[in-house]
XYZ file of C-alpha atoms in Angstrom:
773
model
C 19.493 9.868 -78.537
C 16.859 11.904 -80.398
C 14.019 10.073 -78.615
C 15.713 10.584 -75.236
C 16.115 14.315 -75.902
C 12.442 14.611 -76.877
C 11.466 12.832 -73.654
C 13.536 15.195 -71.481
C 12.192 18.242 -73.294
C 8.621 17.017 -72.830
C 9.181 16.438 -69.119
C 10.533 19.947 -68.670
C 7.584 21.436 -70.541
C 5.141 19.404 -68.425
C 6.671 20.683 -65.204
C 6.569 24.220 -66.527
C 2.908 23.904 -67.470
C 2.040 22.719 -63.941
C 3.553 25.845 -62.479
C 2.064 28.218 -65.019
C -1.368 28.641 -66.479
C -1.736 28.458 -70.227
C -1.972 32.217 -69.819
C 1.716 32.831 -69.172
C 0.987 36.106 -67.352
C 0.650 34.451 -63.932
C 0.846 31.452 -61.638
C -2.584 29.784 -61.693
C -3.753 28.067 -58.479
C -6.891 26.049 -57.873
C -6.838 25.331 -54.128
C -5.240 26.457 -50.876
C -2.358 23.960 -51.140
C -1.365 25.273 -54.560
C -1.804 28.831 -53.332
C 0.456 28.266 -50.329
C 3.108 26.728 -52.568
C 2.918 29.632 -54.993
C 3.240 32.154 -52.162
C 6.226 30.369 -50.642
C 8.022 30.508 -54.011
C 6.891 34.002 -54.995
C 9.446 36.532 -56.099
C 9.275 40.154 -57.191
C 7.069 40.614 -60.235
C 5.053 37.389 -59.810
C 1.265 37.312 -60.260
C -0.617 34.556 -58.473
C -4.052 33.963 -59.986
C -6.770 32.354 -57.859
C -9.162 30.235 -59.918
C -12.769 31.345 -60.117
C -15.091 29.609 -57.674
C -15.683 29.263 -53.952
C -12.705 29.222 -51.610
C -14.076 28.017 -48.274
C -12.323 28.046 -44.896
C -9.046 29.358 -46.270
C -6.461 31.257 -44.253
C -4.278 33.100 -46.732
C -0.893 34.478 -45.703
C 0.553 36.502 -48.554
C 4.208 37.180 -47.839
C 7.095 38.221 -49.991
C 9.450 40.955 -51.053
C 8.202 42.794 -54.079
C 9.501 46.112 -55.362
C 7.840 49.340 -56.470
C 8.215 48.350 -60.125
C 7.735 44.611 -59.589
C 5.182 43.970 -56.830
C 3.936 40.524 -55.887
C 0.259 40.304 -56.837
C -2.494 37.960 -55.690
C -5.556 38.396 -57.854
C -8.829 36.791 -58.849
C -8.995 35.029 -62.198
C -12.043 37.220 -62.775
C -12.688 40.062 -60.305
C -15.696 39.166 -58.152
C -15.789 35.494 -59.145
C -13.356 34.311 -56.514
C -15.652 33.929 -53.501
C -13.885 33.711 -50.145
C -16.346 32.282 -47.635
C -16.663 30.324 -44.402
C -14.019 30.812 -41.715
C -11.491 32.652 -43.837
C -9.074 35.525 -43.549
C -6.204 37.197 -45.384
C -2.919 38.416 -43.878
C -0.157 40.312 -45.679
C 3.489 40.601 -44.647
C 6.407 41.985 -46.589
C 6.988 44.700 -49.174
C 4.994 45.815 -52.209
C 2.163 43.277 -52.128
C -1.117 43.681 -54.041
C -4.438 41.861 -53.580
C -7.001 42.398 -56.355
C -10.597 41.336 -57.018
C -11.537 39.050 -54.090
C -15.129 38.790 -52.825
C -15.662 37.995 -49.114
C -19.169 36.864 -48.176
C -21.129 34.116 -46.392
C -18.697 33.695 -43.544
C -16.610 35.371 -40.871
C -12.985 35.706 -39.869
C -11.569 33.089 -37.467
C -9.157 35.764 -36.204
C -9.311 39.406 -35.117
C -9.609 40.677 -38.698
C -10.774 39.669 -42.168
C -7.862 41.420 -43.888
C -4.756 42.469 -41.976
C -1.603 44.199 -43.144
C 0.479 41.934 -40.910
C 1.116 38.230 -40.401
C 2.822 38.502 -37.024
C 3.797 41.409 -34.810
C 7.206 41.470 -36.487
C 6.051 40.680 -40.023
C 3.989 43.642 -41.172
C 3.198 44.836 -44.663
C 4.632 48.002 -46.155
C 3.879 49.707 -49.477
C 1.064 47.182 -50.029
C -2.399 47.518 -51.501
C -5.876 45.980 -51.301
C -7.811 46.972 -54.413
C -11.001 46.112 -56.242
C -12.282 43.839 -53.441
C -15.671 43.441 -51.734
C -16.604 42.467 -48.173
C -20.318 42.066 -47.411
C -22.012 40.862 -44.184
C -18.878 38.994 -43.077
C -20.001 39.035 -39.456
C -19.215 36.915 -36.458
C -22.120 35.028 -34.932
C -23.091 37.657 -32.298
C -22.765 41.401 -32.140
C -20.670 41.271 -28.927
C -17.933 39.225 -30.632
C -15.305 41.713 -31.709
C -13.333 41.833 -34.914
C -12.190 44.235 -37.594
C -12.740 43.780 -41.279
C -9.552 45.569 -42.270
C -6.643 46.166 -39.899
C -3.840 48.446 -41.048
C -0.341 47.947 -39.713
C 3.056 48.810 -41.132
C 3.566 51.845 -43.351
C 2.340 53.278 -46.638
C -0.404 50.742 -47.248
C -3.523 51.466 -49.305
C -7.153 50.384 -49.429
C -8.661 51.556 -52.691
C -11.681 51.000 -54.926
C -13.279 48.506 -52.547
C -16.907 48.001 -51.492
C -17.602 47.246 -47.825
C -21.078 46.788 -46.342
C -23.034 45.383 -43.432
C -20.752 45.010 -40.417
C -23.088 44.448 -37.463
C -20.879 43.007 -34.729
C -18.645 44.878 -32.304
C -15.543 46.606 -33.625
C -14.721 49.271 -36.212
C -14.971 48.219 -39.835
C -11.451 49.558 -40.412
C -8.785 50.330 -37.858
C -5.298 51.765 -38.217
C -3.011 50.351 -35.527
C -0.222 52.658 -34.315
C 1.259 50.508 -31.546
C 4.994 50.102 -32.205
C 7.517 52.139 -34.166
C 6.865 50.083 -37.294
C 3.286 51.430 -37.378
C 3.668 55.180 -36.721
C 4.320 57.818 -39.382
C 2.468 55.337 -41.558
C 1.060 57.503 -44.383
C -1.654 54.943 -45.138
C -4.305 55.747 -47.737
C -8.001 54.873 -47.653
C -9.192 56.197 -50.996
C -11.939 55.829 -53.612
C -13.915 53.241 -51.634
C -17.667 52.783 -51.256
C -18.715 52.149 -47.673
C -22.216 50.730 -47.934
C -24.757 50.747 -45.113
C -23.589 49.735 -41.662
C -26.611 49.110 -39.403
C -26.731 50.638 -35.929
C -25.164 48.398 -33.311
C -26.736 49.856 -30.176
C -23.730 51.071 -28.231
C -20.094 52.026 -28.767
C -17.340 50.426 -30.879
C -19.088 50.459 -34.237
C -17.187 53.105 -36.187
C -16.685 52.696 -39.906
C -13.089 53.951 -39.648
C -10.969 54.300 -36.511
C -7.472 55.748 -36.840
C -5.561 54.610 -33.760
C -6.846 54.223 -30.224
C -6.820 56.245 -27.024
C -3.474 55.029 -25.793
C -1.556 55.660 -29.026
C -3.426 58.873 -29.755
C -0.393 61.133 -29.378
C 1.460 59.224 -32.108
C 1.778 60.663 -35.645
C -0.206 58.723 -38.251
C -0.519 60.896 -41.388
C -3.320 58.681 -42.711
C -5.225 60.020 -45.729
C -8.952 59.272 -46.046
C -10.056 60.718 -49.376
C -12.628 60.435 -52.166
C -14.745 57.827 -50.384
C -18.534 57.491 -50.312
C -20.111 56.745 -46.922
C -23.660 55.541 -47.549
C -25.882 55.314 -44.423
C -23.023 54.282 -42.170
C -25.125 54.232 -38.996
C -23.092 51.969 -36.706
C -22.719 54.553 -33.958
C -22.295 58.274 -33.299
C -18.777 58.296 -34.810
C -18.588 57.365 -38.489
C -14.882 58.177 -38.450
C -13.000 58.353 -35.175
C -9.611 59.998 -35.552
C -7.438 58.961 -32.611
C -3.975 59.978 -33.803
C -2.127 62.991 -35.160
C -1.812 64.638 -38.596
C -4.601 62.772 -40.396
C -6.324 64.206 -43.461
C -9.946 63.801 -44.557
C -10.527 65.165 -48.041
C -13.293 65.103 -50.642
C -15.400 62.389 -49.026
C -19.196 62.160 -49.260
C -21.137 61.320 -46.100
C -24.629 60.460 -47.319
C -27.435 60.137 -44.774
C -25.017 58.584 -42.297
C -26.215 58.808 -38.711
C -23.071 60.038 -37.038
C -20.156 62.405 -37.524
C -16.530 62.689 -38.503
C -14.920 63.056 -35.069
C -11.422 64.111 -34.024
C -11.883 61.986 -30.912
C -8.261 61.917 -29.749
C -5.061 63.253 -31.251
C -4.413 66.573 -32.926
C -3.665 68.481 -36.119
C -6.219 66.968 -38.465
C -7.191 68.491 -41.798
C -10.861 68.191 -42.769
C -11.229 69.714 -46.220
C -13.651 69.563 -49.129
C -16.077 66.989 -47.753
C -19.823 66.735 -48.407
C -22.186 65.996 -45.512
C -25.640 65.236 -46.956
C -28.535 64.855 -44.520
C -32.199 64.023 -44.509
C -34.996 66.291 -43.335
C -36.688 63.283 -41.683
C -33.729 62.363 -39.458
C -32.258 64.127 -36.445
C -29.438 61.587 -36.173
C -27.268 62.725 -39.085
C -24.297 64.837 -38.062
C -21.265 66.542 -39.537
C -17.947 67.279 -37.796
C -17.251 67.012 -34.061
C -14.022 68.518 -32.762
C -11.892 67.591 -29.752
C -8.193 68.441 -29.385
C -5.688 70.851 -30.866
C -4.707 72.334 -34.190
C -7.438 71.074 -36.518
C -8.330 72.884 -39.753
C -11.896 72.489 -41.022
C -12.164 74.125 -44.449
C -14.181 74.046 -47.676
C -16.762 71.582 -46.378
C -20.397 71.487 -47.511
C -23.105 70.704 -44.936
C -26.617 70.199 -46.306
C -29.964 69.338 -44.671
C -28.392 68.231 -41.401
C -30.811 68.124 -38.473
C -28.596 66.441 -35.883
C -28.301 67.975 -32.443
C -25.561 68.424 -29.812
C -23.075 65.555 -30.424
C -24.493 65.115 -33.918
C -24.824 68.779 -34.830
C -23.342 69.905 -38.169
C -20.373 71.439 -36.335
C -19.915 70.394 -32.711
C -16.969 71.933 -30.855
C -16.681 70.169 -27.517
C -15.714 71.109 -24.008
C -12.756 69.267 -22.547
C -11.828 67.785 -19.171
C -9.113 69.535 -17.143
C -5.891 67.499 -17.272
C -7.772 64.937 -19.320
C -6.458 61.383 -19.486
C -5.805 60.100 -22.997
C -9.115 58.259 -23.249
C -11.370 61.188 -22.353
C -11.750 64.718 -23.771
C -8.817 67.044 -24.434
C -9.630 70.747 -24.596
C -10.175 72.293 -28.022
C -7.417 74.804 -28.754
C -5.952 76.537 -31.816
C -8.599 75.298 -34.253
C -9.629 76.979 -37.527
C -13.116 76.611 -39.034
C -13.086 78.568 -42.294
C -14.741 78.763 -45.721
C -17.448 76.191 -45.014
C -21.070 76.296 -46.238
C -24.019 75.299 -44.048
C -27.187 75.028 -46.142
C -30.563 74.418 -44.466
C -28.987 72.947 -41.350
C -30.595 73.187 -37.923
C -28.493 75.068 -35.335
C -25.378 74.304 -37.361
C -22.689 75.804 -35.106
C -22.569 74.465 -31.542
C -19.823 75.267 -29.042
C -19.109 73.872 -25.598
C -20.894 70.646 -26.556
C -20.818 68.120 -23.744
C -20.571 70.708 -20.975
C -21.766 68.879 -17.873
C -20.863 71.026 -14.880
C -24.459 70.622 -13.724
C -23.817 66.876 -13.226
C -20.947 67.311 -10.781
C -23.061 65.843 -7.980
C -23.275 62.416 -9.638
C -19.974 62.318 -11.544
C -16.365 62.384 -10.335
C -14.282 65.492 -11.033
C -12.331 63.525 -13.655
C -15.488 63.359 -15.803
C -16.554 67.002 -15.670
C -16.119 68.714 -19.052
C -15.575 72.308 -18.008
C -12.723 73.429 -20.305
C -14.347 75.405 -23.085
C -12.711 75.898 -26.502
C -9.999 78.576 -26.702
C -7.992 80.233 -29.469
C -10.505 78.980 -32.026
C -11.244 80.971 -35.196
C -14.559 80.716 -37.041
C -14.199 82.784 -40.204
C -15.441 83.238 -43.773
C -18.237 80.688 -43.372
C -21.605 80.881 -45.098
C -24.951 79.924 -43.580
C -28.212 79.848 -45.504
C -31.613 78.870 -44.102
C -34.723 78.738 -46.245
C -36.663 79.450 -43.049
C -35.482 81.363 -40.018
C -33.508 79.466 -37.387
C -33.847 80.687 -33.802
C -30.384 79.397 -32.909
C -27.900 79.141 -35.784
C -25.241 79.409 -33.084
C -25.677 77.412 -29.863
C -23.479 78.133 -26.849
C -23.502 75.340 -24.274
C -20.854 77.329 -22.399
C -19.186 80.725 -22.732
C -17.924 81.717 -26.187
C -15.074 83.816 -24.855
C -12.485 81.565 -26.513
C -14.077 81.748 -29.983
C -13.178 84.457 -32.504
C -15.825 85.050 -35.177
C -14.725 86.888 -38.332
C -16.415 87.668 -41.654
C -19.150 85.048 -41.524
C -22.196 85.571 -43.740
C -25.735 84.366 -43.008
C -29.156 84.584 -44.586
C -31.491 83.753 -41.707
C -34.509 85.153 -43.527
C -34.216 88.393 -41.574
C -34.574 86.870 -38.115
C -32.123 87.956 -35.451
C -30.560 85.445 -33.119
C -28.379 85.232 -30.064
C -24.597 85.409 -30.616
C -25.036 87.165 -33.955
C -22.167 89.599 -33.484
C -19.772 87.446 -35.500
C -22.142 87.283 -38.467
C -23.242 89.661 -41.162
C -26.846 89.035 -42.086
C -27.712 89.673 -45.724
C -30.349 88.672 -48.236
C -28.873 86.359 -50.844
C -30.148 83.360 -52.763
C -28.933 79.965 -53.894
C -29.137 77.998 -57.106
C -29.253 74.253 -57.507
C -26.186 72.925 -59.269
C -27.359 69.340 -59.000
C -29.284 67.179 -56.539
C -28.262 67.921 -52.938
C -25.841 70.628 -54.065
C -26.715 74.318 -53.804
C -24.423 77.271 -54.335
C -24.835 81.040 -53.975
C -25.944 82.913 -57.047
C -23.868 85.739 -58.436
C -25.592 88.272 -56.157
C -23.636 87.164 -53.089
C -22.928 90.320 -51.061
C -19.362 91.521 -51.030
C -17.852 91.020 -47.614
C -14.236 91.505 -46.645
C -12.679 88.136 -46.044
C -10.747 87.501 -42.883
C -7.090 86.892 -43.689
C -5.753 85.001 -40.727
C -2.439 83.290 -40.196
C -1.840 80.735 -42.984
C -5.238 81.437 -44.524
C -3.301 81.943 -47.762
C -2.744 78.181 -47.713
C -6.469 77.613 -48.342
C -5.693 77.789 -52.052
C -8.700 75.936 -53.500
C -12.433 75.754 -52.886
C -14.747 72.736 -52.602
C -14.711 72.170 -56.366
C -10.956 72.579 -56.728
C -11.169 76.108 -58.101
C -8.274 78.382 -57.267
C -8.968 80.947 -54.550
C -6.050 83.098 -55.714
C -8.044 85.243 -58.134
C -11.614 84.654 -57.030
C -12.196 84.100 -53.347
C -15.491 84.436 -51.557
C -17.158 83.453 -48.324
C -18.185 79.811 -47.970
C -16.990 76.545 -49.470
C -17.710 77.428 -53.105
C -15.696 80.259 -54.591
C -16.871 79.724 -58.140
C -19.450 77.455 -59.757
C -18.086 75.171 -62.443
C -19.508 74.682 -65.889
C -18.830 70.958 -65.384
C -20.876 69.482 -62.562
C -18.769 67.956 -59.768
C -21.360 65.196 -59.313
C -20.155 63.837 -55.963
C -23.251 61.595 -55.823
C -22.160 59.588 -58.874
C -21.617 56.273 -57.105
C -19.801 54.814 -60.112
C -16.767 56.855 -59.040
C -16.339 54.824 -55.874
C -15.569 51.194 -55.171
C -14.705 48.389 -57.635
C -15.795 48.679 -61.249
C -17.173 45.128 -61.292
C -19.567 45.385 -58.346
C -23.066 46.810 -58.803
C -24.363 48.589 -55.695
C -27.647 46.941 -54.707
C -30.868 48.929 -54.740
C -32.512 49.836 -51.450
C -35.857 48.554 -52.667
C -37.067 45.034 -53.327
C -38.040 44.280 -56.910
C -40.474 41.684 -58.232
C -42.175 41.243 -54.892
C -45.076 38.799 -54.768
C -48.293 38.232 -52.866
C -48.838 34.761 -51.465
C -52.166 33.517 -50.120
C -52.427 31.139 -47.198
C -55.747 29.404 -46.603
C -54.455 26.947 -43.990
C -51.766 26.640 -41.348
C -49.677 24.445 -43.646
C -49.894 27.020 -46.433
C -48.905 29.765 -44.006
C -45.809 27.848 -42.862
C -44.837 27.063 -46.460
C -45.341 30.658 -47.551
C -43.085 31.978 -44.780
C -40.384 29.508 -45.801
C -40.690 29.965 -49.558
C -41.351 33.697 -49.923
C -38.631 36.062 -51.028
C -37.601 39.162 -49.131
C -40.199 41.891 -49.526
C -43.090 39.532 -50.264
C -46.549 39.761 -48.659
C -48.490 36.817 -47.276
C -52.262 37.301 -47.232
C -54.237 35.261 -44.697
C -57.489 34.213 -46.343
C -58.771 31.787 -43.675
C -60.417 32.845 -40.425
C -58.033 31.006 -38.096
C -54.681 29.219 -37.958
C -53.084 27.068 -35.262
C -49.302 27.166 -34.883
C -47.537 24.512 -32.813
C -43.988 25.698 -33.507
C -42.505 29.160 -34.109
C -42.525 30.797 -37.511
C -38.886 31.604 -38.266
C -38.553 35.091 -39.739
C -35.274 35.427 -41.675
C -36.132 38.151 -44.204
C -38.529 41.035 -44.757
C -42.101 39.721 -44.816
C -45.546 41.237 -44.433
C -48.382 39.172 -42.925
C -51.832 40.653 -43.291
C -55.465 39.634 -43.229
C -57.325 39.515 -46.490
C -59.877 41.996 -45.118
C -58.884 44.870 -42.861
C -62.205 44.694 -40.994
C -62.107 40.919 -40.480
C -58.926 39.995 -38.626
C -57.550 36.506 -39.202
C -56.685 34.732 -35.945
C -53.385 32.984 -35.295
C -53.533 30.754 -32.214
C -50.074 29.887 -30.937
C -50.077 26.684 -28.856
C -46.347 26.017 -28.868
C -44.172 25.175 -25.889
C -43.698 27.585 -23.007
C -41.065 30.288 -23.461
C -41.077 29.960 -27.232
C -42.252 32.700 -29.617
C -44.962 32.605 -32.206
C -42.588 34.616 -34.393
C -38.903 33.812 -33.973
C -36.874 36.795 -35.163
C -33.653 35.639 -36.783
C -30.741 37.765 -38.070
C -31.962 40.005 -40.923
C -35.551 39.117 -40.089
C -38.051 41.934 -40.604
C -41.719 41.341 -39.950
C -44.720 43.559 -40.595
C -47.946 42.226 -39.064
C -51.110 43.993 -40.168
C -54.715 43.321 -39.201
C -53.983 40.071 -37.302
C -55.386 38.649 -34.067
C -52.577 36.785 -32.286
C -53.487 34.648 -29.241
C -51.218 32.642 -26.945
C -51.780 30.340 -23.983
C -50.232 32.686 -21.399
C -46.750 31.153 -21.124
C -45.167 31.906 -24.507
C -43.915 35.008 -26.323
C -45.533 36.730 -29.267
C -42.167 37.846 -30.703
C -38.619 37.049 -29.583
C -35.098 37.154 -30.912
C -32.857 34.108 -30.890
C -31.116 33.410 -27.589
C -27.779 33.087 -29.393
C -26.133 33.823 -32.724
C -27.921 37.073 -33.511
C -25.280 38.121 -36.009
C -27.367 41.035 -37.293
C -30.447 42.988 -36.328
C -34.158 42.298 -36.670
C -37.221 44.580 -36.970
C -40.854 44.195 -35.914
C -43.837 46.333 -36.964
C -47.374 45.662 -35.693
C -50.284 47.568 -37.266
C -54.006 47.391 -36.475
C -53.653 44.089 -34.648
C -54.723 42.472 -31.370
C -52.235 40.517 -29.238
C -53.380 38.678 -26.128
C -52.555 35.955 -23.614
C -48.757 35.909 -23.802
C -46.083 35.960 -21.137
C -44.093 38.532 -23.136
C -45.311 40.510 -26.112
C -41.695 40.920 -27.257
C -38.556 39.529 -25.659
C -35.128 40.662 -26.774
C -32.323 38.473 -25.495
C -28.794 39.552 -24.636
C -26.714 40.516 -27.693
C -29.821 40.856 -29.838
C -30.625 44.186 -31.433
C -33.498 45.776 -33.297
C -33.372 48.981 -35.280
C -37.147 49.501 -35.298
C -39.894 48.142 -33.046
C -43.206 49.760 -33.934
C -46.725 49.231 -32.571
C -49.383 51.298 -34.272
C -53.172 51.323 -33.757
C -53.033 47.987 -31.962
C -54.350 46.411 -28.745
C -52.234 44.414 -26.298
C -54.174 42.812 -23.478
C -54.115 40.041 -20.890
C -50.344 39.607 -21.047
C -47.863 39.343 -18.173
C -45.179 41.546 -19.757
C -44.984 43.998 -22.608
C -41.758 44.854 -24.435
C -38.651 43.459 -22.718
C -35.542 45.247 -24.030
C -33.304 45.224 -20.975
C -30.988 42.250 -21.426
C -27.869 44.392 -21.942
C -27.163 44.776 -18.250
C -23.338 44.933 -18.271
C -23.412 48.746 -18.057
C -21.100 49.146 -21.053
C -23.301 51.459 -23.070
C -25.073 48.684 -24.992
C -28.827 48.485 -25.490
C -31.302 46.180 -27.245
C -33.117 48.487 -29.656
C -32.445 51.759 -31.419
C -36.011 52.967 -31.981
C -39.191 51.945 -30.163
C -42.353 53.666 -31.376
C -45.830 53.153 -29.865
C -48.664 55.205 -31.317
C -52.448 55.049 -30.856
C -52.441 51.731 -28.996
C -54.287 50.221 -26.032
C -52.449 48.267 -23.314
C -54.909 46.574 -20.967
C -54.292 44.080 -18.170
C -50.549 43.853 -18.732
C -49.755 42.803 -15.185
C -46.076 43.778 -15.077
C -44.312 46.614 -16.851
C -45.366 47.535 -20.357
C -41.919 48.689 -21.511
C -38.592 47.716 -19.977
C -35.935 49.503 -22.029
C -32.443 49.824 -20.543
C -29.072 51.328 -21.383
C -26.464 51.232 -18.631
C -23.059 52.841 -18.297
C -22.014 56.458 -18.458
C -21.100 56.856 -22.123
C -21.916 60.472 -22.859
C -21.288 60.177 -26.597
C -23.937 57.468 -27.013
C -27.071 59.272 -28.150
C -29.650 56.435 -28.161
C -31.975 54.697 -27.795
C -35.146 56.402 -28.844
C -38.576 55.804 -27.318
C -41.738 57.529 -28.437
C -45.079 56.669 -26.786
C -47.948 58.869 -27.970
C -51.760 58.815 -28.142
C -51.861 55.523 -26.232
C -54.078 54.294 -23.393
C -52.873 52.153 -20.474
C -55.550 50.475 -18.314
C -55.157 48.151 -15.349
C -51.479 47.571 -15.981
C -48.431 47.114 -13.758
C -49.998 45.683 -10.605
C -47.409 42.876 -10.244
C -44.311 44.661 -11.474
C -41.382 44.408 -9.051
C -39.651 47.596 -10.209
C -42.740 49.696 -9.600
C -42.319 51.458 -12.975
C -44.755 50.980 -15.834
C -42.556 52.460 -18.583
C -39.010 51.755 -17.429
C -36.579 53.725 -19.604
C -33.471 53.880 -17.432
C -30.508 55.332 -19.331
C -32.364 55.856 -22.622
C -31.345 59.216 -24.085
C -34.385 60.244 -26.157
C -37.849 59.686 -24.667
C -41.134 61.330 -25.637
C -44.309 60.508 -23.668
C -47.137 62.652 -25.006
C -50.927 62.679 -25.191
C -51.332 59.357 -23.406
C -54.049 58.234 -20.988
C -53.109 56.304 -17.842
C -56.163 54.871 -16.055
C -56.403 52.548 -13.049
C -52.787 51.395 -13.165
C -51.766 50.093 -9.732
C -48.149 51.123 -9.995
C -45.875 53.519 -8.099
C -44.374 55.278 -11.119
C -45.624 55.639 -14.639
C -42.103 56.612 -15.684
C -38.895 58.130 -14.379
C -37.470 60.462 -17.004
C -33.875 61.667 -17.310
C -34.032 65.436 -17.132
C -30.444 66.059 -18.256
C -31.100 64.243 -21.538
C -33.723 64.573 -24.232
C -36.554 63.112 -22.126
C -39.885 64.932 -22.340
C -43.548 64.501 -21.447
C -46.626 66.549 -22.283
C -50.443 66.453 -22.361
C -50.748 63.131 -20.556
C -53.838 62.255 -18.484
C -53.565 60.372 -15.174
C -56.460 58.706 -13.329
C -55.871 56.400 -10.362
C -52.379 55.722 -11.646
C -48.807 56.252 -10.470
C -46.735 59.386 -10.802
C -44.498 60.476 -13.619
C -41.274 61.941 -12.231
C -38.258 63.649 -13.749
C -34.829 63.027 -12.243
C -32.285 65.499 -13.555
C -29.151 63.390 -13.124
C -29.418 59.615 -13.068
C -26.545 57.851 -11.288
C -24.880 55.635 -13.912
C -21.793 53.473 -13.650
C -18.669 54.820 -15.344
C -17.589 52.845 -18.394
C -14.008 54.070 -18.420
């Protein structure tokens, strides 16, 4: 009997040990089968622990009914050491669920989202939380394939202390879905996260956060976005797109992010205590853009912002009469108070998007003629270290704007629309990097006390405005630095934000074709390959998958690369994340290949090409960008391109949906000779007025004997490109009808060009584009 009892007791203990780890604090699982079993048996208070290691091609559905005091938790054995990769996703459904410490990389979601607070339409998550997780470069194979990385549904869910970086395909990084009663009045929280760089996509639908959509935009959301760091989130012109009602944006840092926080649809948003930090070298970094009713913009700090119009520090838009939900509702009953604009170019812009002058080419339903009304701009501070000719820009009448008690130091220079500003001489002191505040000599100015202004109870730093209240975002400087740029305050505590620079870079020498091929394959990102031989013969493309520099050993003695590969193949095949700098090289084809080209398919992320002091000849195309490919920078400097059929082909996005193939194309001090068709074919189709790219700059360059066989009759074809600068160029003996056709209504300009036996350069004020909506 004793032996039998011992046997039964041992069996029970064995079964118990299979269900529990030796650490009795949780249910330990080693594979997806064990995880699914644990989830199906989970009850309130359970912790399911995923074993460290790689979890490939797993579709996790965490469901259950936890409670506020006893949630159901799914967590990594060690935060950051549970790698979710391949075709994997995570869905949550139920009450009080927590996911902690997972690391998504090296894969993509097989569904519409990587993480979703719902399993089915009827099984959503409520009171649930994603915390301490990381998602990096978890992109689908091409940028046109749409997904979301985090999709909110249900109510009172939270994303906190996560790190998210690198989404390059179509779709917002995060979306809050408001379709259905179970998803409105949701009170979600997106707090204390680090949003790492999102590269530009080249067209719409690349927001970092989107709260709702056009057709649910009148629904109440009450989502809170607070204490997050947005680091170079450059996906598109809208970093955050608020498309629902009663959302709050508080105490976030937008650092060198090329876009704006936009109240795109919906009403009654609060934008308070945020930092917008710019860069003097970029005109793409914006602040706040307002559309709709009842917004309060208070206590925000705008610094070194040089963005214009849609990307201006404060852009208050014109609306469309009787606007449909997906267009532009008139701005009404908005308050802009107690903000500080420090060294910002033309910081206050009103009537942005006014387009009455385009009524001949647009339908009445697209004309933005309703200017802002019942809008108060009060108690704001503007400081410029050099005079600004237009601190206030009126794109339409300002008769609906009330200016009260605003203070400006414009270095003594007067400006138009200055009646709502008191100009005084005051100075600033540096509290910390990127953060300046007025010194104690700020002039006394009577504050405007408007309706409910007494509810602006704190300043940017959290100081009470009850006893000390001044103009601008900062009422009182603290003895303790606020340090909003301390990145350790955001994201998971286990993840180290990567440096922007490459460390331990190496120089490789290649004295033969074989050594060149091996060096390209073996080098690390950021390395330089020095060509020490006089010539190389390539029979197949060099695949560029990382940042590499190829240069001749001697600047005055260019190494020659002869490409003899098959027709319609490139000497340099630009793969996702490939960045190539070519310096001092002579590159020669056999007339039917391409010097540079993207992949035809599976361009999951962008590529970049820079050519310096080089000679390229005898190619069909100098650069060919295929459909769905995208480059952030294409640069040709001090180089010669000759005896080629085509130049730069960046016109494959021909669906007229606002997409384009490159963000920035720069040509400086080059010679194009005997390029028989067009030199640049750069296209963006579709009337999407909030798209503000691409960018083409052609300066100090000579074009000789080019364009004679081009079917379009245009040498530099830039149809639909927003920003074009053609300056100080020489056009000689080009048998072409048009050198260029510029878009007068946009930022297209030309100056100091010389024409000899060449076509005309014309400006067309309003190009007829297809409507996208």
